[in-house]
Amino acid sequence: MEAIAHERNDRLILEEFLNTPLVKQVLARSLRNIDSERGTILVEKLMWKDPEVMLALLSSLPHVINYTVNVIAAFGEQARDKFSPPLLKEFLASVMSEVDTQRIKECAVVYAALAKDLWDASPELQEKMKASLHTLIESVPELKAIAIDMALREGPPLIGRGITAGARAVNSLNERDPQAVSRFVRGVFENVDPNEFRNATHVIAEAFLDQKPPLISWTWQLIVRRFRRKRTR
């Protein structure tokens, strides 16, 4: 009870402190004047001048991550409850206009490479992350519903642009080296066991035919439906 009382008092003091106009101005001005380039210098000094400090910070990462996740979740809940989507859109657009997008790209490349190294070196981590992701999706129906809704709305254009980008890359590669795609496909088939592939296709085809699908009637119905749709247009 005493700990709860102390926490409540600390919260009230913090609220009163943050409600002071002068504090708000100082806080906003200080945050805006942060030199982003000094972040790189700070990390270099921590890592090379005093590794113990860096290790101590890394050991506290789980607590920092948990705290950050709680802050982000609470901010999202409050922002959605208090502000309209158009207002949030304008605010985020204003924020993003001042963000160093080039540095974000560089950061994404660095962490993608780091994640790949860790992923390749940690088979047990792969299984744990896959299981955690599956559990998260299955245990939160709202998240699954939102993901499905976004996939249905945003998936087609993304897939279409992805296919176009892939086709453009293949065409560009073929212009630079006409034999590159052929070598790639040949390398794939050279590593496929023909007997296993043939047997697998037979198993799949037989399993499909075991269901006695009405292929002829299905094909005829499809042709009739397509013909009717063309006539009604």
mmCIF file of C-alpha atoms in Angstrom:
data_model
loop_
_atom_site.group_PDB
_atom_site.id
_atom_site.type_symbol
_atom_site.label_atom_id
_atom_site.label_comp_id
_atom_site.label_asym_id
_atom_site.label_seq_id
_atom_site.Cartn_x
_atom_site.Cartn_y
_atom_site.Cartn_z
ATOM 1 C CA MET A 1 0.000 0.000 0.000
ATOM 2 C CA GLU A 2 2.847 2.336 0.829
ATOM 3 C CA ALA A 3 4.467 1.691 -2.563
ATOM 4 C CA ILE A 4 1.158 2.438 -4.322
ATOM 5 C CA ALA A 5 0.784 5.669 -2.379
ATOM 6 C CA HIS A 6 4.328 6.730 -3.318
ATOM 7 C CA GLU A 7 3.653 5.935 -6.973
ATOM 8 C CA ARG A 8 0.437 7.974 -6.892
ATOM 9 C CA ASN A 9 2.227 10.936 -5.305
ATOM 10 C CA ASP A 10 5.045 10.744 -7.869
ATOM 11 C CA ARG A 11 2.486 10.715 -10.663
ATOM 12 C CA LEU A 12 0.683 13.764 -9.282
ATOM 13 C CA ILE A 13 3.956 15.656 -8.892
ATOM 14 C CA LEU A 14 4.972 14.759 -12.462
ATOM 15 C CA GLU A 15 1.590 15.875 -13.813
ATOM 16 C CA GLU A 16 1.820 19.207 -12.022
ATOM 17 C CA PHE A 17 5.393 19.648 -13.224
ATOM 18 C CA LEU A 18 4.494 18.941 -16.859
ATOM 19 C CA ASN A 19 1.449 21.221 -16.686
ATOM 20 C CA THR A 20 3.734 24.214 -16.103
ATOM 21 C CA PRO A 21 3.905 26.300 -19.333
ATOM 22 C CA LEU A 22 7.588 27.107 -18.823
ATOM 23 C CA VAL A 23 8.463 23.408 -18.498
ATOM 24 C CA LYS A 24 6.531 22.645 -21.700
ATOM 25 C CA GLN A 25 8.430 25.328 -23.600
ATOM 26 C CA VAL A 26 11.818 24.220 -22.285
ATOM 27 C CA LEU A 27 11.067 20.557 -23.014
ATOM 28 C CA ALA A 28 9.863 21.258 -26.565
ATOM 29 C CA ARG A 29 12.815 23.580 -27.296
ATOM 30 C CA SER A 30 15.334 21.093 -25.910
ATOM 31 C CA LEU A 31 13.942 18.191 -27.923
ATOM 32 C CA ARG A 32 13.900 20.258 -31.140
ATOM 33 C CA ASN A 33 17.522 21.332 -30.621
ATOM 34 C CA ILE A 34 18.880 17.795 -30.282
ATOM 35 C CA ASP A 35 21.814 17.304 -32.661
ATOM 36 C CA SER A 36 21.134 13.992 -34.410
ATOM 37 C CA GLU A 37 24.769 13.664 -35.501
ATOM 38 C CA ARG A 38 25.925 13.494 -31.878
ATOM 39 C CA GLY A 39 24.100 10.184 -31.497
ATOM 40 C CA THR A 40 26.758 8.461 -33.615
ATOM 41 C CA ILE A 41 29.556 10.063 -31.590
ATOM 42 C CA LEU A 42 27.897 9.009 -28.321
ATOM 43 C CA VAL A 43 27.669 5.356 -29.384
ATOM 44 C CA GLU A 44 31.259 5.317 -30.629
ATOM 45 C CA LYS A 45 32.514 6.735 -27.320
ATOM 46 C CA LEU A 46 30.453 4.304 -25.272
ATOM 47 C CA MET A 47 31.595 1.286 -27.281
ATOM 48 C CA TRP A 48 35.294 2.075 -27.576
ATOM 49 C CA LYS A 49 36.070 4.227 -24.514
ATOM 50 C CA ASP A 50 34.095 2.349 -21.898
ATOM 51 C CA PRO A 51 32.680 -1.005 -23.070
ATOM 52 C CA GLU A 52 31.306 -1.732 -19.591
ATOM 53 C CA VAL A 53 28.863 1.148 -19.904
ATOM 54 C CA MET A 54 27.704 -0.172 -23.275
ATOM 55 C CA LEU A 55 27.283 -3.687 -21.905
ATOM 56 C CA ALA A 56 25.319 -2.315 -18.970
ATOM 57 C CA LEU A 57 23.045 -0.461 -21.370
ATOM 58 C CA LEU A 58 22.580 -3.577 -23.495
ATOM 59 C CA SER A 59 21.690 -5.619 -20.422
ATOM 60 C CA SER A 60 18.940 -3.111 -19.670
ATOM 61 C CA LEU A 61 17.475 -3.384 -23.182
ATOM 62 C CA PRO A 62 14.582 -5.707 -22.191
ATOM 63 C CA HIS A 63 13.379 -3.167 -19.599
ATOM 64 C CA VAL A 64 13.835 -0.292 -22.056
ATOM 65 C CA ILE A 65 11.962 -2.199 -24.763
ATOM 66 C CA ASN A 66 9.102 -3.059 -22.400
ATOM 67 C CA TYR A 67 8.888 0.566 -21.268
ATOM 68 C CA THR A 68 8.990 1.850 -24.853
ATOM 69 C CA VAL A 69 6.313 -0.597 -25.991
ATOM 70 C CA ASN A 70 4.042 0.500 -23.150
ATOM 71 C CA VAL A 71 4.612 4.162 -24.006
ATOM 72 C CA ILE A 72 3.931 3.577 -27.716
ATOM 73 C CA ALA A 73 0.810 1.516 -26.965
ATOM 74 C CA ALA A 74 -0.540 4.133 -24.546
ATOM 75 C CA PHE A 75 0.249 6.924 -27.005
ATOM 76 C CA GLY A 76 -1.591 5.070 -29.785
ATOM 77 C CA GLU A 77 -4.636 4.514 -27.618
ATOM 78 C CA GLN A 78 -4.759 8.131 -26.468
ATOM 79 C CA ALA A 79 -4.060 9.543 -29.945
ATOM 80 C CA ARG A 80 -6.816 7.478 -31.518
ATOM 81 C CA ASP A 81 -9.234 8.465 -28.761
ATOM 82 C CA LYS A 82 -8.438 12.196 -28.637
ATOM 83 C CA PHE A 83 -7.549 13.158 -32.211
ATOM 84 C CA SER A 84 -9.344 12.712 -35.528
ATOM 85 C CA PRO A 85 -7.595 10.851 -38.403
ATOM 86 C CA PRO A 86 -7.277 14.049 -40.547
ATOM 87 C CA LEU A 87 -5.593 15.891 -37.661
ATOM 88 C CA LEU A 88 -3.224 12.981 -36.995
ATOM 89 C CA LYS A 89 -2.463 12.796 -40.710
ATOM 90 C CA GLU A 90 -1.477 16.472 -40.808
ATOM 91 C CA PHE A 91 0.603 16.095 -37.648
ATOM 92 C CA LEU A 92 2.449 13.006 -38.901
ATOM 93 C CA ALA A 93 3.070 14.643 -42.282
ATOM 94 C CA SER A 94 4.593 17.641 -40.478
ATOM 95 C CA VAL A 95 6.755 15.345 -38.334
ATOM 96 C CA MET A 96 7.935 13.215 -41.266
ATOM 97 C CA SER A 97 8.928 16.314 -43.250
ATOM 98 C CA GLU A 98 11.650 16.983 -40.646
ATOM 99 C CA VAL A 99 12.856 13.384 -40.323
ATOM 100 C CA ASP A 100 16.182 12.458 -41.917
ATOM 101 C CA THR A 101 14.825 9.800 -44.293
ATOM 102 C CA GLN A 102 18.259 9.092 -45.792
ATOM 103 C CA ARG A 103 19.620 8.168 -42.372
ATOM 104 C CA ILE A 104 16.565 5.975 -41.755
ATOM 105 C CA LYS A 105 17.328 4.100 -44.983
ATOM 106 C CA GLU A 106 20.954 3.639 -43.929
ATOM 107 C CA CYS A 107 19.811 2.471 -40.489
ATOM 108 C CA ALA A 108 17.379 0.017 -42.082
ATOM 109 C CA VAL A 109 20.154 -1.434 -44.268
ATOM 110 C CA VAL A 110 22.510 -1.801 -41.282
ATOM 111 C CA TYR A 111 19.927 -3.500 -39.079
ATOM 112 C CA ALA A 112 18.682 -5.682 -41.947
ATOM 113 C CA ALA A 113 22.235 -6.962 -42.414
ATOM 114 C CA LEU A 114 22.613 -7.443 -38.640
ATOM 115 C CA ALA A 115 19.266 -9.249 -38.443
ATOM 116 C CA LYS A 116 20.261 -11.498 -41.353
ATOM 117 C CA ASP A 117 23.568 -12.391 -39.670
ATOM 118 C CA LEU A 118 21.749 -13.235 -36.417
ATOM 119 C CA TRP A 119 19.009 -15.104 -38.295
ATOM 120 C CA ASP A 120 21.504 -17.249 -40.248
ATOM 121 C CA ALA A 121 23.562 -17.966 -37.126
ATOM 122 C CA SER A 122 20.610 -18.840 -34.872
ATOM 123 C CA PRO A 123 18.327 -21.660 -36.076
ATOM 124 C CA GLU A 124 16.808 -21.830 -32.584
ATOM 125 C CA LEU A 125 15.998 -18.103 -32.778
ATOM 126 C CA GLN A 126 14.240 -18.667 -36.096
ATOM 127 C CA GLU A 127 11.961 -21.306 -34.630
ATOM 128 C CA LYS A 128 11.282 -19.210 -31.521
ATOM 129 C CA MET A 129 10.387 -16.106 -33.544
ATOM 130 C CA LYS A 130 8.170 -18.074 -35.924
ATOM 131 C CA ALA A 131 6.363 -19.658 -32.967
ATOM 132 C CA SER A 132 6.038 -16.298 -31.192
ATOM 133 C CA LEU A 133 4.648 -14.611 -34.319
ATOM 134 C CA HIS A 134 2.178 -17.442 -34.886
ATOM 135 C CA THR A 135 1.084 -17.346 -31.238
ATOM 136 C CA LEU A 136 0.705 -13.547 -31.351
ATOM 137 C CA ILE A 137 -1.451 -13.639 -34.481
ATOM 138 C CA GLU A 138 -3.619 -16.504 -33.254
ATOM 139 C CA SER A 139 -4.059 -15.119 -29.732
ATOM 140 C CA VAL A 140 -5.118 -11.627 -30.846
ATOM 141 C CA PRO A 141 -8.163 -11.939 -33.156
ATOM 142 C CA GLU A 142 -8.342 -8.149 -33.571
ATOM 143 C CA LEU A 143 -4.767 -8.048 -34.898
ATOM 144 C CA LYS A 144 -5.492 -10.917 -37.268
ATOM 145 C CA ALA A 145 -8.656 -9.207 -38.546
ATOM 146 C CA ILE A 146 -6.796 -5.919 -39.120
ATOM 147 C CA ALA A 147 -3.960 -7.743 -40.896
ATOM 148 C CA ILE A 148 -6.417 -9.574 -43.178
ATOM 149 C CA ASP A 149 -8.320 -6.367 -43.927
ATOM 150 C CA MET A 150 -5.104 -4.508 -44.784
ATOM 151 C CA ALA A 151 -3.874 -7.431 -46.891
ATOM 152 C CA LEU A 152 -7.108 -7.450 -48.893
ATOM 153 C CA ARG A 153 -7.014 -3.676 -49.425
ATOM 154 C CA GLU A 154 -3.290 -3.065 -49.818
ATOM 155 C CA GLY A 155 -2.130 -6.494 -50.999
ATOM 156 C CA PRO A 156 -3.163 -6.363 -54.680
ATOM 157 C CA PRO A 157 -1.366 -3.094 -55.544
ATOM 158 C CA LEU A 158 1.681 -4.112 -53.508
ATOM 159 C CA ILE A 159 1.829 -7.534 -55.168
ATOM 160 C CA GLY A 160 1.268 -5.958 -58.574
ATOM 161 C CA ARG A 161 4.059 -3.427 -58.041
ATOM 162 C CA GLY A 162 6.272 -6.196 -56.644
ATOM 163 C CA ILE A 163 5.706 -8.354 -59.733
ATOM 164 C CA THR A 164 6.401 -5.351 -61.967
ATOM 165 C CA ALA A 165 9.596 -4.555 -60.044
ATOM 166 C CA GLY A 166 10.661 -8.208 -60.252
ATOM 167 C CA ALA A 167 9.928 -8.340 -63.978
ATOM 168 C CA ARG A 168 11.857 -5.082 -64.495
ATOM 169 C CA ALA A 169 14.813 -6.504 -62.556
ATOM 170 C CA VAL A 170 14.769 -9.685 -64.673
ATOM 171 C CA ASN A 171 14.629 -7.640 -67.884
ATOM 172 C CA SER A 172 17.438 -5.357 -66.688
ATOM 173 C CA LEU A 173 19.551 -8.363 -65.715
ATOM 174 C CA ASN A 174 18.877 -9.976 -69.072
ATOM 175 C CA GLU A 175 19.993 -6.808 -70.882
ATOM 176 C CA ARG A 176 23.281 -6.776 -68.954
ATOM 177 C CA ASP A 177 23.842 -10.529 -69.200
ATOM 178 C CA PRO A 178 21.504 -12.472 -71.537
ATOM 179 C CA GLN A 179 22.637 -15.796 -70.064
ATOM 180 C CA ALA A 180 22.189 -14.893 -66.369
ATOM 181 C CA VAL A 181 18.541 -15.980 -66.062
ATOM 182 C CA SER A 182 19.232 -19.145 -68.034
ATOM 183 C CA ARG A 183 22.152 -19.987 -65.720
ATOM 184 C CA PHE A 184 19.946 -19.358 -62.684
ATOM 185 C CA VAL A 185 17.160 -21.645 -63.914
ATOM 186 C CA ARG A 186 19.685 -24.272 -65.001
ATOM 187 C CA GLY A 187 21.294 -24.125 -61.545
ATOM 188 C CA VAL A 188 17.889 -24.680 -59.928
ATOM 189 C CA PHE A 189 17.059 -27.709 -62.066
ATOM 190 C CA GLU A 190 20.560 -29.147 -61.717
ATOM 191 C CA ASN A 191 19.912 -29.337 -57.966
ATOM 192 C CA VAL A 192 16.492 -30.954 -58.308
ATOM 193 C CA ASP A 193 16.378 -34.741 -58.094
ATOM 194 C CA PRO A 194 14.367 -35.734 -61.208
ATOM 195 C CA ASN A 195 13.122 -38.962 -59.661
ATOM 196 C CA GLU A 196 11.921 -37.236 -56.471
ATOM 197 C CA PHE A 197 10.305 -34.458 -58.504
ATOM 198 C CA ARG A 198 8.551 -36.916 -60.814
ATOM 199 C CA ASN A 199 7.317 -39.043 -57.915
ATOM 200 C CA ALA A 200 6.104 -35.965 -56.014
ATOM 201 C CA THR A 201 4.110 -34.708 -59.023
ATOM 202 C CA HIS A 202 2.562 -38.166 -59.415
ATOM 203 C CA VAL A 203 1.585 -38.242 -55.730
ATOM 204 C CA ILE A 204 -0.018 -34.788 -55.928
ATOM 205 C CA ALA A 205 -1.842 -35.567 -59.184
ATOM 206 C CA GLU A 206 -3.134 -38.898 -57.863
ATOM 207 C CA ALA A 207 -4.251 -37.309 -54.574
ATOM 208 C CA PHE A 208 -6.136 -34.674 -56.555
ATOM 209 C CA LEU A 209 -7.751 -37.232 -58.875
ATOM 210 C CA ASP A 210 -8.701 -39.438 -55.907
ATOM 211 C CA GLN A 211 -11.191 -36.740 -54.944
ATOM 212 C CA LYS A 212 -12.971 -37.410 -58.278
ATOM 213 C CA PRO A 213 -13.248 -33.748 -59.187
ATOM 214 C CA PRO A 214 -15.879 -33.064 -61.869
ATOM 215 C CA LEU A 215 -13.292 -31.527 -64.195
ATOM 216 C CA ILE A 216 -15.353 -31.735 -67.384
ATOM 217 C CA SER A 217 -18.515 -30.213 -65.879
ATOM 218 C CA TRP A 218 -16.473 -27.619 -63.968
ATOM 219 C CA THR A 219 -14.644 -26.589 -67.162
ATOM 220 C CA TRP A 220 -17.913 -26.405 -69.103
ATOM 221 C CA GLN A 221 -19.585 -24.304 -66.391
ATOM 222 C CA LEU A 222 -16.598 -21.948 -66.363
ATOM 223 C CA ILE A 223 -16.764 -21.494 -70.144
ATOM 224 C CA VAL A 224 -20.532 -20.842 -70.013
ATOM 225 C CA ARG A 225 -20.145 -18.289 -67.189
ATOM 226 C CA ARG A 226 -17.390 -16.439 -69.042
ATOM 227 C CA PHE A 227 -19.459 -16.414 -72.225
ATOM 228 C CA ARG A 228 -22.504 -15.023 -70.370
ATOM 229 C CA ARG A 229 -20.454 -12.330 -68.648
ATOM 230 C CA LYS A 230 -19.052 -11.178 -71.988
ATOM 231 C CA ARG A 231 -22.546 -11.009 -73.492
ATOM 232 C CA THR A 232 -23.897 -8.892 -70.605
ATOM 233 C CA ARG A 233 -21.090 -6.300 -70.861
#
